[in-house]
mmCIF file of C-alpha atoms in Angstrom:
data_model
loop_
_atom_site.group_PDB
_atom_site.id
_atom_site.type_symbol
_atom_site.label_atom_id
_atom_site.label_comp_id
_atom_site.label_asym_id
_atom_site.label_seq_id
_atom_site.Cartn_x
_atom_site.Cartn_y
_atom_site.Cartn_z
ATOM 1 C CA MET A 1 11.557 58.612 47.093
ATOM 2 C CA GLU A 2 13.288 55.410 48.010
ATOM 3 C CA SER A 3 13.818 55.579 51.222
ATOM 4 C CA PHE A 4 9.578 56.552 51.952
ATOM 5 C CA GLY A 5 9.044 53.145 50.588
ATOM 6 C CA LYS A 6 10.727 51.429 53.353
ATOM 7 C CA VAL A 7 8.536 53.852 55.845
ATOM 8 C CA LYS A 8 4.945 53.251 54.182
ATOM 9 C CA ILE A 9 6.235 49.521 54.724
ATOM 10 C CA LEU A 10 6.976 50.192 58.216
ATOM 11 C CA VAL A 11 3.712 52.863 58.647
ATOM 12 C CA ALA A 12 1.549 49.231 56.856
ATOM 13 C CA ALA A 13 2.830 46.689 59.608
ATOM 14 C CA TYR A 14 2.462 49.053 61.869
ATOM 15 C CA GLY A 15 -1.272 49.504 60.738
ATOM 16 C CA GLY A 16 -1.720 45.628 60.306
ATOM 17 C CA LEU A 17 -0.332 44.546 64.186
ATOM 18 C CA SER A 18 -3.009 47.232 65.942
ATOM 19 C CA ALA A 19 -5.178 46.441 62.907
ATOM 20 C CA ALA A 20 -4.664 42.900 64.786
ATOM 21 C CA VAL A 21 -4.674 44.125 68.381
ATOM 22 C CA LEU A 22 -8.347 45.696 67.720
ATOM 23 C CA ALA A 23 -9.858 41.884 66.335
ATOM 24 C CA THR A 24 -7.945 40.107 68.833
ATOM 25 C CA VAL A 25 -10.032 42.138 71.800
ATOM 26 C CA ALA A 26 -13.295 42.109 69.019
ATOM 27 C CA VAL A 27 -13.348 38.116 69.254
ATOM 28 C CA LEU A 28 -12.684 37.624 73.089
ATOM 29 C CA ALA A 29 -15.483 40.034 73.977
ATOM 30 C CA ILE A 30 -17.672 37.808 71.188
ATOM 31 C CA GLY A 31 -16.387 34.909 73.176
ATOM 32 C CA ASP A 32 -17.870 36.801 76.298
ATOM 33 C CA GLN A 33 -13.990 37.375 77.524
ATOM 34 C CA ALA A 34 -13.005 39.843 79.598
ATOM 35 C CA VAL A 35 -12.261 42.959 77.479
ATOM 36 C CA THR A 36 -12.122 46.653 79.369
ATOM 37 C CA SER A 37 -13.207 49.921 77.869
ATOM 38 C CA PHE A 38 -9.769 50.608 77.728
ATOM 39 C CA MET A 39 -8.963 47.650 75.539
ATOM 40 C CA TRP A 40 -10.990 48.550 72.750
ATOM 41 C CA GLY A 41 -10.668 52.325 72.904
ATOM 42 C CA ARG A 42 -6.666 52.010 73.040
ATOM 43 C CA SER A 43 -6.206 49.339 70.455
ATOM 44 C CA ALA A 44 -8.911 51.473 67.762
ATOM 45 C CA GLY A 45 -7.477 54.047 69.009
ATOM 46 C CA VAL A 46 -3.891 52.604 67.747
ATOM 47 C CA LEU A 47 -5.045 51.927 64.511
ATOM 48 C CA ALA A 48 -6.384 55.716 63.740
ATOM 49 C CA SER A 49 -2.850 56.851 64.821
ATOM 50 C CA ALA A 50 -1.442 54.405 61.846
ATOM 51 C CA ALA A 51 -4.633 55.519 59.029
ATOM 52 C CA VAL A 52 -3.265 58.739 60.237
ATOM 53 C CA THR A 53 0.684 59.056 59.464
ATOM 54 C CA TYR A 54 0.288 56.337 56.491
ATOM 55 C CA TRP A 55 -1.708 59.695 55.003
ATOM 56 C CA LEU A 56 1.174 62.200 56.070
ATOM 57 C CA THR A 57 4.255 59.501 55.258
ATOM 58 C CA VAL A 58 2.263 59.376 51.273
ATOM 59 C CA LEU A 59 2.171 63.274 51.700
ATOM 60 C CA ALA A 60 5.148 63.945 52.887
ATOM 61 C CA ALA A 61 6.759 60.968 49.670
ATOM 62 C CA ARG A 62 5.272 64.274 47.369
ATOM 63 C CA GLY A 63 7.909 66.553 49.519
ATOM 64 C CA ALA A 64 5.246 67.841 51.370
ATOM 65 C CA ARG A 65 7.902 69.128 54.956
ATOM 66 C CA TRP A 66 4.890 69.507 57.577
ATOM 67 C CA ALA A 67 3.866 65.870 57.026
ATOM 68 C CA TYR A 68 7.628 64.212 56.900
ATOM 69 C CA LEU A 69 7.601 66.784 60.248
ATOM 70 C CA ARG A 70 4.838 64.721 61.741
ATOM 71 C CA VAL A 71 5.652 61.502 61.067
ATOM 72 C CA ARG A 72 8.995 62.818 62.407
ATOM 73 C CA VAL A 73 7.036 63.266 65.659
ATOM 74 C CA ILE A 74 4.324 60.497 65.884
ATOM 75 C CA SER A 75 7.096 57.605 64.786
ATOM 76 C CA ILE A 76 9.171 58.976 68.265
ATOM 77 C CA VAL A 77 6.818 59.650 70.779
ATOM 78 C CA MET A 78 3.847 56.820 69.456
ATOM 79 C CA PRO A 79 6.222 53.723 70.683
ATOM 80 C CA VAL A 80 7.244 55.644 74.052
ATOM 81 C CA ALA A 81 3.307 56.325 74.658
ATOM 82 C CA ILE A 82 2.505 52.903 74.306
ATOM 83 C CA VAL A 83 4.355 50.991 76.536
ATOM 84 C CA ALA A 84 4.340 53.385 79.373
ATOM 85 C CA VAL A 85 1.554 53.220 79.329
ATOM 86 C CA ASP A 86 1.081 49.526 79.172
ATOM 87 C CA MET A 87 3.829 49.073 82.031
ATOM 88 C CA ILE A 88 1.033 50.883 84.058
ATOM 89 C CA PRO A 89 0.435 48.186 87.142
ATOM 90 C CA GLY A 90 -2.974 46.950 86.779
ATOM 91 C CA ILE A 91 -3.833 48.681 83.067
ATOM 92 C CA CYS A 92 -4.033 45.435 80.885
ATOM 93 C CA PRO A 93 -3.513 42.276 80.864
ATOM 94 C CA THR A 94 -0.005 40.509 79.421
ATOM 95 C CA TRP A 95 -0.840 39.389 75.978
ATOM 96 C CA PHE A 96 -2.815 43.246 75.221
ATOM 97 C CA ALA A 97 0.618 44.293 76.360
ATOM 98 C CA LEU A 98 2.794 42.576 74.251
ATOM 99 C CA MET A 99 0.628 43.293 71.497
ATOM 100 C CA GLN A 100 1.323 46.208 71.652
ATOM 101 C CA ALA A 101 4.524 46.465 72.018
ATOM 102 C CA ALA A 102 4.803 44.817 69.174
ATOM 103 C CA CYS A 103 3.032 47.818 67.984
ATOM 104 C CA ALA A 104 5.598 50.160 69.454
ATOM 105 C CA LEU A 105 8.503 48.279 67.885
ATOM 106 C CA ALA A 106 7.377 48.649 64.054
ATOM 107 C CA ILE A 107 6.604 52.510 64.511
ATOM 108 C CA ALA A 108 9.881 53.005 66.631
ATOM 109 C CA ALA A 109 11.538 51.566 63.234
ATOM 110 C CA VAL A 110 9.667 54.165 61.146
ATOM 111 C CA ALA A 111 12.169 56.842 63.953
ATOM 112 C CA PHE A 112 15.023 55.531 63.055
ATOM 113 C CA VAL A 113 15.074 55.706 58.809
ATOM 114 C CA VAL A 114 12.908 59.367 59.618
ATOM 115 C CA ASN A 115 15.181 60.282 61.242
ATOM 116 C CA GLY A 116 18.547 59.845 59.539
ATOM 117 C CA SER A 117 20.207 62.222 56.608
ATOM 118 C CA GLY A 118 19.023 60.936 54.110
ATOM 119 C CA LEU A 119 15.255 62.418 54.857
ATOM 120 C CA ARG A 120 16.854 65.491 56.583
ATOM 121 C CA ALA A 121 18.645 66.342 54.145
ATOM 122 C CA ALA A 122 15.639 65.838 51.534
ATOM 123 C CA PHE A 123 13.955 68.624 53.822
ATOM 124 C CA PRO A 124 15.489 71.579 55.013
ATOM 125 C CA LYS A 125 15.038 73.940 57.520
ATOM 126 C CA GLU A 126 12.599 76.353 55.808
ATOM 127 C CA ARG A 127 13.996 79.781 56.754
#
């Protein structure tokens, strides 16, 4: 399915941006800058979710309905979770929240593709 080509690219962008956030945290930590355990855990967790989402996207592209449904859920829940938590006052620096927001935008774009009528029609409800 060609729509999954777009999804794979967007999920790969989500992963790349997530890796950039984790790398930035690592570089800052090596340079004796202040990084918190929240920043380490959050950036590693978002990167892990990108890896899982990519794996599920590959399986969905092969026709696995269960994987498609999970990609739909992840693509809706993750942007909300990323932005909502990062908006808690004082939890992270602005640069970190902005980098995480870029990740949220990439995975949110996935939601528009996988929830579109074309892909939904390719995975009809089983009865």
